[in-house]
CSV table of N, CA and C in Angstrom, one decimal:
chain,number,residue,atom,x,y,z
A,1,MET,N,24.8,50.6,-27.7
A,1,MET,CA,23.5,50.0,-28.0
A,1,MET,C,22.5,50.5,-27.0
A,2,ALA,N,21.4,50.9,-27.5
A,2,ALA,CA,20.3,51.4,-26.6
A,2,ALA,C,19.6,50.3,-25.9
A,3,GLN,N,19.3,50.5,-24.7
A,3,GLN,CA,18.5,49.5,-24.0
A,3,GLN,C,17.1,49.9,-23.8
A,4,GLY,N,16.2,49.0,-23.9
A,4,GLY,CA,14.8,49.4,-23.7
A,4,GLY,C,14.5,49.6,-22.2
A,5,PHE,N,13.4,50.2,-21.9
A,5,PHE,CA,12.9,50.3,-20.6
A,5,PHE,C,11.4,50.2,-20.5
A,6,GLU,N,10.9,49.9,-19.4
A,6,GLU,CA,9.5,49.7,-19.3
A,6,GLU,C,8.9,50.9,-18.5
A,7,VAL,N,7.8,51.4,-19.0
A,7,VAL,CA,7.1,52.5,-18.4
A,7,VAL,C,5.7,52.1,-17.9
A,8,ASP,N,5.5,52.3,-16.6
A,8,ASP,CA,4.1,52.0,-16.1
A,8,ASP,C,3.2,53.2,-16.5
A,9,TRP,N,2.6,53.1,-17.7
A,9,TRP,CA,1.8,54.2,-18.2
A,9,TRP,C,0.6,54.5,-17.4
A,10,ASP,N,0.1,53.4,-16.7
A,10,ASP,CA,-1.1,53.6,-15.9
A,10,ASP,C,-0.7,54.5,-14.7
A,11,LEU,N,0.4,54.2,-14.1
A,11,LEU,CA,0.9,55.0,-13.0
A,11,LEU,C,1.2,56.4,-13.4
A,12,LEU,N,1.7,56.6,-14.5
A,12,LEU,CA,2.0,57.9,-15.1
A,12,LEU,C,0.7,58.7,-15.3
A,13,GLY,N,-0.3,58.1,-15.8
A,13,GLY,CA,-1.6,58.7,-16.0
A,13,GLY,C,-2.2,59.1,-14.7
A,14,ARG,N,-2.1,58.2,-13.7
A,14,ARG,CA,-2.7,58.6,-12.3
A,14,ARG,C,-1.9,59.7,-11.7
A,15,ALA,N,-0.6,59.8,-11.9
A,15,ALA,CA,0.2,60.9,-11.4
A,15,ALA,C,-0.3,62.2,-12.0
A,16,GLY,N,-0.6,62.2,-13.3
A,16,GLY,CA,-1.1,63.4,-14.0
A,16,GLY,C,-2.4,63.8,-13.4
A,17,SER,N,-3.3,62.8,-13.2
A,17,SER,CA,-4.6,63.1,-12.6
A,17,SER,C,-4.5,63.7,-11.2
A,18,SER,N,-3.6,63.2,-10.5
A,18,SER,CA,-3.3,63.7,-9.1
A,18,SER,C,-2.9,65.1,-9.1
A,19,LEU,N,-2.0,65.5,-10.1
A,19,LEU,CA,-1.6,66.9,-10.2
A,19,LEU,C,-2.8,67.8,-10.5
A,20,LEU,N,-3.7,67.3,-11.4
A,20,LEU,CA,-4.9,68.1,-11.7
A,20,LEU,C,-5.8,68.3,-10.5
A,21,HIS,N,-5.9,67.2,-9.7
A,21,HIS,CA,-6.7,67.3,-8.5
A,21,HIS,C,-6.1,68.2,-7.5
A,22,THR,N,-4.8,68.2,-7.4
A,22,THR,CA,-4.0,69.1,-6.5
A,22,THR,C,-4.3,70.5,-6.8
A,23,ALA,N,-4.3,70.8,-8.1
A,23,ALA,CA,-4.5,72.2,-8.5
A,23,ALA,C,-5.9,72.6,-8.1
A,24,ASP,N,-6.9,71.8,-8.3
A,24,ASP,CA,-8.3,72.1,-7.9
A,24,ASP,C,-8.4,72.3,-6.4
A,25,ASP,N,-7.7,71.5,-5.6
A,25,ASP,CA,-7.8,71.5,-4.1
A,25,ASP,C,-7.0,72.6,-3.5
A,26,VAL,N,-5.8,72.8,-3.9
A,26,VAL,CA,-4.9,73.7,-3.2
A,26,VAL,C,-5.0,75.2,-3.6
A,27,VAL,N,-5.1,75.4,-4.9
A,27,VAL,CA,-5.0,76.8,-5.4
A,27,VAL,C,-6.1,77.7,-4.9
A,28,PRO,N,-7.4,77.3,-4.8
A,28,PRO,CA,-8.4,78.3,-4.2
A,28,PRO,C,-8.0,78.8,-2.8
A,29,GLY,N,-7.4,78.0,-2.0
A,29,GLY,CA,-7.0,78.4,-0.7
A,29,GLY,C,-5.8,79.4,-0.7
A,30,LEU,N,-5.0,79.3,-1.7
A,30,LEU,CA,-3.8,80.2,-1.8
A,30,LEU,C,-4.3,81.6,-2.3
A,31,GLY,N,-5.3,81.7,-3.0
A,31,GLY,CA,-5.8,82.9,-3.5
A,31,GLY,C,-6.9,83.6,-2.7
A,32,ALA,N,-7.1,83.0,-1.5
A,32,ALA,CA,-8.2,83.5,-0.6
A,32,ALA,C,-7.8,84.9,-0.1
A,33,PRO,N,-8.8,85.8,0.1
A,33,PRO,CA,-8.5,87.1,0.7
A,33,PRO,C,-7.9,87.0,2.1
A,34,LEU,N,-7.1,87.9,2.5
A,34,LEU,CA,-6.5,87.9,3.8
A,34,LEU,C,-7.5,88.1,4.9
A,35,ARG,N,-8.0,89.3,5.1
A,35,ARG,CA,-8.9,89.5,6.2
A,35,ARG,C,-9.9,90.6,5.8
A,36,GLY,N,-10.3,91.0,4.9
A,36,GLY,CA,-11.2,92.1,4.6
A,36,GLY,C,-10.5,93.4,4.9
A,37,ARG,N,-10.9,94.4,4.2
A,37,ARG,CA,-10.2,95.7,4.3
A,37,ARG,C,-10.3,96.3,5.7
A,38,THR,N,-11.4,96.1,6.4
A,38,THR,CA,-11.6,96.8,7.7
A,38,THR,C,-10.9,96.0,8.8
A,39,GLY,N,-10.4,94.9,8.5
A,39,GLY,CA,-9.7,94.1,9.6
A,39,GLY,C,-8.3,94.6,9.9
A,40,TYR,N,-7.8,95.6,9.2
A,40,TYR,CA,-6.5,96.1,9.4
A,40,TYR,C,-6.5,97.5,10.1
A,41,GLY,N,-7.6,98.1,10.2
A,41,GLY,CA,-7.7,99.4,10.9
A,41,GLY,C,-7.2,100.5,10.0
A,42,ASP,N,-5.9,100.7,9.9
A,42,ASP,CA,-5.3,101.8,9.2
A,42,ASP,C,-5.5,101.6,7.7
A,43,PRO,N,-5.9,102.7,7.0
A,43,PRO,CA,-6.1,102.5,5.5
A,43,PRO,C,-4.9,102.1,4.8
A,44,ALA,N,-3.7,102.6,5.2
A,44,ALA,CA,-2.4,102.2,4.5
A,44,ALA,C,-2.2,100.6,4.6
A,45,LEU,N,-2.5,100.1,5.8
A,45,LEU,CA,-2.4,98.6,6.0
A,45,LEU,C,-3.4,97.9,5.2
A,46,ALA,N,-4.6,98.5,5.1
A,46,ALA,CA,-5.7,97.8,4.3
A,46,ALA,C,-5.3,97.8,2.9
A,47,GLY,N,-4.7,98.9,2.4
A,47,GLY,CA,-4.3,99.0,1.0
A,47,GLY,C,-3.2,98.0,0.7
A,48,ALA,N,-2.2,97.9,1.6
A,48,ALA,CA,-1.1,97.0,1.5
A,48,ALA,C,-1.6,95.5,1.5
A,49,ALA,N,-2.6,95.3,2.3
A,49,ALA,CA,-3.2,93.9,2.4
A,49,ALA,C,-3.9,93.6,1.1
A,50,ALA,N,-4.6,94.6,0.5
A,50,ALA,CA,-5.3,94.4,-0.8
A,50,ALA,C,-4.3,94.1,-1.9
A,51,LEU,N,-3.1,94.8,-1.9
A,51,LEU,CA,-2.1,94.5,-2.9
A,51,LEU,C,-1.5,93.1,-2.7
A,52,LEU,N,-1.3,92.8,-1.4
A,52,LEU,CA,-0.7,91.4,-1.2
A,52,LEU,C,-1.7,90.4,-1.6
A,53,GLY,N,-3.0,90.6,-1.3
A,53,GLY,CA,-4.0,89.6,-1.7
A,53,GLY,C,-4.0,89.4,-3.2
A,54,GLU,N,-3.9,90.6,-4.0
A,54,GLU,CA,-3.9,90.5,-5.4
A,54,GLU,C,-2.7,89.7,-5.9
A,55,ALA,N,-1.5,90.0,-5.3
A,55,ALA,CA,-0.3,89.3,-5.7
A,55,ALA,C,-0.4,87.8,-5.4
A,56,MET,N,-1.0,87.4,-4.2
A,56,MET,CA,-1.2,86.0,-3.9
A,56,MET,C,-2.1,85.4,-4.9
A,57,HIS,N,-3.2,86.1,-5.3
A,57,HIS,CA,-4.1,85.5,-6.3
A,57,HIS,C,-3.4,85.3,-7.6
A,58,HIS,N,-2.6,86.2,-8.0
A,58,HIS,CA,-1.8,86.1,-9.3
A,58,HIS,C,-0.9,84.9,-9.2
A,59,GLN,N,-0.2,84.7,-8.1
A,59,GLN,CA,0.6,83.5,-7.9
A,59,GLN,C,-0.2,82.2,-7.9
A,60,ALA,N,-1.4,82.2,-7.3
A,60,ALA,CA,-2.2,81.1,-7.3
A,60,ALA,C,-2.7,80.7,-8.7
A,61,VAL,N,-3.0,81.7,-9.5
A,61,VAL,CA,-3.4,81.4,-10.8
A,61,VAL,C,-2.2,80.8,-11.6
A,62,GLY,N,-1.0,81.3,-11.4
A,62,GLY,CA,0.1,80.8,-12.1
A,62,GLY,C,0.4,79.3,-11.7
A,63,LEU,N,0.3,79.1,-10.4
A,63,LEU,CA,0.5,77.7,-9.8
A,63,LEU,C,-0.6,76.8,-10.4
A,64,ALA,N,-1.8,77.2,-10.5
A,64,ALA,CA,-2.9,76.4,-11.1
A,64,ALA,C,-2.6,76.0,-12.5
A,65,GLN,N,-2.1,77.0,-13.3
A,65,GLN,CA,-1.8,76.8,-14.7
A,65,GLN,C,-0.6,75.8,-14.8
A,66,ALA,N,0.4,76.0,-13.9
A,66,ALA,CA,1.6,75.1,-14.0
A,66,ALA,C,1.2,73.6,-13.6
A,67,LEU,N,0.4,73.5,-12.6
A,67,LEU,CA,0.0,72.1,-12.2
A,67,LEU,C,-0.9,71.5,-13.3
A,68,ALA,N,-1.8,72.3,-13.8
A,68,ALA,CA,-2.6,71.7,-14.9
A,68,ALA,C,-1.8,71.3,-16.1
A,69,GLY,N,-0.8,72.2,-16.5
A,69,GLY,CA,0.1,71.8,-17.6
A,69,GLY,C,0.9,70.6,-17.3
A,70,LEU,N,1.4,70.4,-16.1
A,70,LEU,CA,2.2,69.2,-15.8
A,70,LEU,C,1.3,68.0,-15.8
A,71,GLY,N,0.1,68.2,-15.2
A,71,GLY,CA,-0.8,67.0,-15.1
A,71,GLY,C,-1.3,66.6,-16.5
A,72,ASP,N,-1.6,67.6,-17.4
A,72,ASP,CA,-2.0,67.2,-18.7
A,72,ASP,C,-0.8,66.6,-19.5
A,73,GLY,N,0.4,67.1,-19.3
A,73,GLY,CA,1.6,66.5,-19.9
A,73,GLY,C,1.8,65.1,-19.5
A,74,LEU,N,1.7,64.8,-18.2
A,74,LEU,CA,1.9,63.4,-17.8
A,74,LEU,C,0.8,62.5,-18.3
A,75,ARG,N,-0.4,63.0,-18.4
A,75,ARG,CA,-1.5,62.1,-18.9
A,75,ARG,C,-1.3,61.9,-20.4
A,76,ALA,N,-0.8,62.9,-21.1
A,76,ALA,CA,-0.6,62.8,-22.6
A,76,ALA,C,0.6,61.8,-22.8
A,77,SER,N,1.6,61.8,-21.9
A,77,SER,CA,2.7,60.9,-22.0
A,77,SER,C,2.2,59.5,-21.8
A,78,ALA,N,1.3,59.3,-20.8
A,78,ALA,CA,0.8,58.0,-20.5
A,78,ALA,C,0.0,57.5,-21.7
A,79,ARG,N,-0.8,58.3,-22.4
A,79,ARG,CA,-1.5,57.9,-23.5
A,79,ARG,C,-0.6,57.5,-24.7
A,80,SER,N,0.5,58.3,-24.8
A,80,SER,CA,1.5,58.0,-25.9
A,80,SER,C,2.2,56.6,-25.6
A,81,TYR,N,2.6,56.4,-24.4
A,81,TYR,CA,3.2,55.1,-24.1
A,81,TYR,C,2.2,53.9,-24.3
A,82,SER,N,1.0,54.2,-23.9
A,82,SER,CA,-0.1,53.1,-24.0
A,82,SER,C,-0.3,52.8,-25.5
A,83,GLU,N,-0.4,53.8,-26.4
A,83,GLU,CA,-0.5,53.6,-27.8
A,83,GLU,C,0.7,52.9,-28.4
A,84,ALA,N,1.9,53.3,-27.9
A,84,ALA,CA,3.1,52.7,-28.4
A,84,ALA,C,3.2,51.2,-28.1
A,85,ASP,N,2.8,50.9,-26.8
A,85,ASP,CA,2.8,49.5,-26.4
A,85,ASP,C,1.8,48.7,-27.3
A,86,ALA,N,0.6,49.2,-27.5
A,86,ALA,CA,-0.4,48.5,-28.4
A,86,ALA,C,0.2,48.3,-29.8
A,87,LEU,N,0.8,49.4,-30.3
A,87,LEU,CA,1.3,49.3,-31.7
A,87,LEU,C,2.5,48.3,-31.7
A,88,ALA,N,3.3,48.3,-30.7
A,88,ALA,CA,4.4,47.3,-30.7
A,88,ALA,C,3.9,45.9,-30.6
A,89,ALA,N,2.8,45.7,-29.9
A,89,ALA,CA,2.2,44.3,-29.8
A,89,ALA,C,1.7,43.9,-31.2
A,90,VAL,N,1.1,44.8,-31.9
A,90,VAL,CA,0.6,44.5,-33.3
A,90,VAL,C,1.7,44.2,-34.2
A,91,HIS,N,2.8,44.9,-34.1
A,91,HIS,CA,4.0,44.7,-35.0
A,91,HIS,C,4.6,43.3,-34.6
A,92,ARG,N,4.7,43.0,-33.3
A,92,ARG,CA,5.2,41.7,-33.0
A,92,ARG,C,4.4,40.5,-33.6
A,93,VAL,N,3.1,40.7,-33.5
A,93,VAL,CA,2.2,39.6,-34.1
A,93,VAL,C,2.4,39.6,-35.6
A,94,GLU,N,2.6,40.7,-36.3
A,94,GLU,CA,2.8,40.7,-37.7
A,94,GLU,C,4.1,40.1,-38.1
A,95,MET,N,5.2,40.4,-37.3
A,95,MET,CA,6.5,39.9,-37.6
A,95,MET,C,6.6,38.4,-37.2
A,96,PHE,N,6.1,38.0,-36.1
A,96,PHE,CA,6.4,36.6,-35.6
A,96,PHE,C,5.1,35.7,-35.7
A,97,GLY,N,4.0,36.3,-36.0
A,97,GLY,CA,2.7,35.7,-35.8
A,97,GLY,C,2.3,34.5,-36.5
C-alpha cells in the first residue's frame, strides 16, 4: 500500500530560485580571463593561457546551463505540487462537502 508524503512546495520553489541566483553570481567569475596575454611573457605561455581561458569559459557556460536547468526544474516541480494540492482540496470538498 502506497503511503502519502507531504512536500513543502514553497521550500522547493525557493531552492530552485536559489540555484538560479547561484548561476548568476558564480558563473561570470569562473569564466573570467586569467591575466591578459602580455602577463605571461612568453608567447607560448600566453597562447596556452588563452586556450585555458576559453576552456574555463566553456565550462562556466555549461555550469550556468546546468544550474539554470536544475533551478527551473525545481520551480516547475513546486508549481506542480502546489497545483496538485489545490486540486486535491477541491476534490475533498466535492467528495465530503
